[in-house]
Short mmCIF file of C-alpha atoms in Angstrom, two decimals:
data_model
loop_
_atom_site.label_atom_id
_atom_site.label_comp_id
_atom_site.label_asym_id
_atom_site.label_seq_id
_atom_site.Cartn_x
_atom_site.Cartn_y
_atom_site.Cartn_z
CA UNK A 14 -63.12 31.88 34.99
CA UNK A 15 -62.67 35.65 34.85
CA UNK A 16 -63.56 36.38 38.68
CA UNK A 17 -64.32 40.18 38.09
CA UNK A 18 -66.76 39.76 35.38
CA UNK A 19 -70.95 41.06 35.17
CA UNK A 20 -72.56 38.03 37.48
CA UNK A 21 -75.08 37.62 34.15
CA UNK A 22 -71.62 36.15 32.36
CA UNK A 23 -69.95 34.22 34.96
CA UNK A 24 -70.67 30.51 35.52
CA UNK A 25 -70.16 30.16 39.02
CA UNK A 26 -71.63 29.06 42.27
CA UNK A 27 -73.50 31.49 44.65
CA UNK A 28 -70.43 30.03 47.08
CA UNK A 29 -67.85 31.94 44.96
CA UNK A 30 -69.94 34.79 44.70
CA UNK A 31 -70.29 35.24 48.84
CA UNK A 32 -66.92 34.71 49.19
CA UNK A 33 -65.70 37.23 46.27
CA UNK A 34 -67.71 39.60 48.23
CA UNK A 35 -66.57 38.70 51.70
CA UNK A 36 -63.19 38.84 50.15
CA UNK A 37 -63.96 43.22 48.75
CA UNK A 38 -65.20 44.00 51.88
CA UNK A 39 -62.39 42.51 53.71
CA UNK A 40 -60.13 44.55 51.65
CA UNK A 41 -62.57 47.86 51.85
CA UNK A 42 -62.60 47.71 55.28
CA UNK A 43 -58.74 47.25 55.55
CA UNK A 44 -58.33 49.98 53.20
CA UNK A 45 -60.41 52.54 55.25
CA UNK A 46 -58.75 51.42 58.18
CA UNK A 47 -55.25 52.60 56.45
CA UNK A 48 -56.29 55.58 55.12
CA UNK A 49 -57.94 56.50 58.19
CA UNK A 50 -55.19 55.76 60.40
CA UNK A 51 -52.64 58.12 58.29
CA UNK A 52 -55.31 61.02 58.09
CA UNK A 53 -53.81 63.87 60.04
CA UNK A 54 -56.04 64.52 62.72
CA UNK A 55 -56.32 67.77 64.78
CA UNK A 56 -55.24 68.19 68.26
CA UNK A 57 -57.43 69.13 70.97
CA UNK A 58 -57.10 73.07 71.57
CA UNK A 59 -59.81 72.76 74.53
CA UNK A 60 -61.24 69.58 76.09
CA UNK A 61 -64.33 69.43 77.85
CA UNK A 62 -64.24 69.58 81.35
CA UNK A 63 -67.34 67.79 82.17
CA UNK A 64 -67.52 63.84 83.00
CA UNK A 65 -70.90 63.68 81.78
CA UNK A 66 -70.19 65.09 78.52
CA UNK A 67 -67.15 63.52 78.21
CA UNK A 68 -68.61 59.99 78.72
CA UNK A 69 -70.77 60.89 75.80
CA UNK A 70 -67.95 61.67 73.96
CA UNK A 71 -66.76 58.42 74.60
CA UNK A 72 -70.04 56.57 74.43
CA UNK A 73 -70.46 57.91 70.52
CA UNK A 74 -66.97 57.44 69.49
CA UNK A 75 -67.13 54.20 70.62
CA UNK A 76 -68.85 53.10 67.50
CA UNK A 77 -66.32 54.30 65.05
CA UNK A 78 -63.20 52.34 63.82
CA UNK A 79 -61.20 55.02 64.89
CA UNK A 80 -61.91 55.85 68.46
CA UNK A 81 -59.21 58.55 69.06
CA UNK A 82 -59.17 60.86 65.93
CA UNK A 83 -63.52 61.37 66.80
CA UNK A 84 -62.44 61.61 70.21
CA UNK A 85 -59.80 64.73 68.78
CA UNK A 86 -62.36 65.71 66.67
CA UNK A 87 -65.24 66.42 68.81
CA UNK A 88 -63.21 67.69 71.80
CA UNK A 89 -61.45 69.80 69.48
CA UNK A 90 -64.70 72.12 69.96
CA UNK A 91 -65.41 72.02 73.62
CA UNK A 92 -69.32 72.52 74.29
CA UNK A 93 -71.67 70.50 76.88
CA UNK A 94 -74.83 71.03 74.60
CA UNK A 95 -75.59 67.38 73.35
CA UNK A 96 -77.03 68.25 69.99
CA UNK A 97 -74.13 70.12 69.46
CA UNK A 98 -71.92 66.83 70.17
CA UNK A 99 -73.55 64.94 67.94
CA UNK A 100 -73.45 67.18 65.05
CA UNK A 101 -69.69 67.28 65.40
CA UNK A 102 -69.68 63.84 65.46
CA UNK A 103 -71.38 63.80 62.02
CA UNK A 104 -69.38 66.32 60.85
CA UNK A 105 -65.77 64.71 61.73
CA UNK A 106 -66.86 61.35 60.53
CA UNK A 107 -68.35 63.53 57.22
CA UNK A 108 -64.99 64.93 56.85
CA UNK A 109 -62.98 61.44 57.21
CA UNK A 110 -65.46 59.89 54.76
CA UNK A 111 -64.55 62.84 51.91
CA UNK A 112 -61.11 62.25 52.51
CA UNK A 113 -61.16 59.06 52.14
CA UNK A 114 -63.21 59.11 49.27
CA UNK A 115 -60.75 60.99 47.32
CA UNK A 116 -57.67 59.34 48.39
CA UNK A 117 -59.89 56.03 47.01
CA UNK A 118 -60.86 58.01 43.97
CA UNK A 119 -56.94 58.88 42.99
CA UNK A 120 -55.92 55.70 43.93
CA UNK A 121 -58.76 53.44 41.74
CA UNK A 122 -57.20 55.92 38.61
CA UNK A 123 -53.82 54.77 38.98
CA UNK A 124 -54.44 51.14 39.88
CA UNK A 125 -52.74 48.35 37.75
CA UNK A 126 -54.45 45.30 39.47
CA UNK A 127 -58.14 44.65 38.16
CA UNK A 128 -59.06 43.23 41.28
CA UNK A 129 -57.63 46.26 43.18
CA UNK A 130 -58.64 48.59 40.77
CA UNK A 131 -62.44 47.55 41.26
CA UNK A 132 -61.93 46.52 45.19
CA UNK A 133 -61.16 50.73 45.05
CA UNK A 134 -63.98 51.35 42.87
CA UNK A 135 -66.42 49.71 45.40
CA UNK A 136 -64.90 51.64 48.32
CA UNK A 137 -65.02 54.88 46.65
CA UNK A 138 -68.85 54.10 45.70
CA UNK A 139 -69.40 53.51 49.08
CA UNK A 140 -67.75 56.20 50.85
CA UNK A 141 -69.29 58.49 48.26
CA UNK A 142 -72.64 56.89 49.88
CA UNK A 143 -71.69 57.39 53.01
CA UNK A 144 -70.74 61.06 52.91
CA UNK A 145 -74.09 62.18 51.10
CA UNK A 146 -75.62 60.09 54.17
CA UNK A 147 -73.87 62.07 56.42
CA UNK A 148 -73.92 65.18 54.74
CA UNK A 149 -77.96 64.36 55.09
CA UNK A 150 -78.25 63.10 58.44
CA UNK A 151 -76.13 66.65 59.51
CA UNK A 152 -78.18 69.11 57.89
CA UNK A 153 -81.62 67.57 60.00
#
């Protein structure tokens, strides 16, 4: 049974299905986590000196996978105006989801594995998602 085929050809159980998908986002979540952890990100030329802003800081970057880099990131540009916070927030995890994005773009091209080939294909689809969201969610 060819595991990678249109759903509408495949004779398989729903079972299969769920875990085929539990299985790509296993490996798209893996994969972000890699390619996030080697992105090079910028040192802190200021941080902010105040413990209320800074436990925002740490209250928002709390939600990402990658709690240090958007800590670098929005100290990087030290300000205690909260809108201002949260737009840089946007805008580093913007910036990680492009990169990533293209590193999953050159990567999908060059793939020999179907399975990894379309497991790169998903991610890039959904970073590509995820940066027009952000790109969106910035600009308001």
């Amino acid at each position: 049974m060819d595991r990678y085929a249109e759903p509408s050809t495949r004779n398989g159980i729903q079972a299969e299905e769920t875990m085929t998908s539990f299985n790509y986002t296993r490996l798209f979540t893996a994969f972000c986590l890699l390619l996030f952890s080697l992105h090079p990100s910028r040192r802190p030329s200021a941080f902010v000196e105040a413990d209320a802003t800074t436990s925002f800081i740490q209250k928002l970057c709390s939600q990402t996978l990658e709690l240090d880099a958007c800590q670098n990131c929005v100290s990087s540009a030290p300000t205690q105006n909260i809108p201002r916070l949260t737009y840089l927030v946007l805008f580093c995890m913007y910036t990680g989801a492009v990169y990533t994005h293209e590193h999953a773009d050159q990567l999908s091209q060059t793939a020999m594995s179907p399975g990894v080939k379309q497991a790169l294909k998903v991610c890039r689809s959904t970073l590509f998602t995820a940066s027009n969201n952000l790109s969106e969610a910035s600009s308001r």
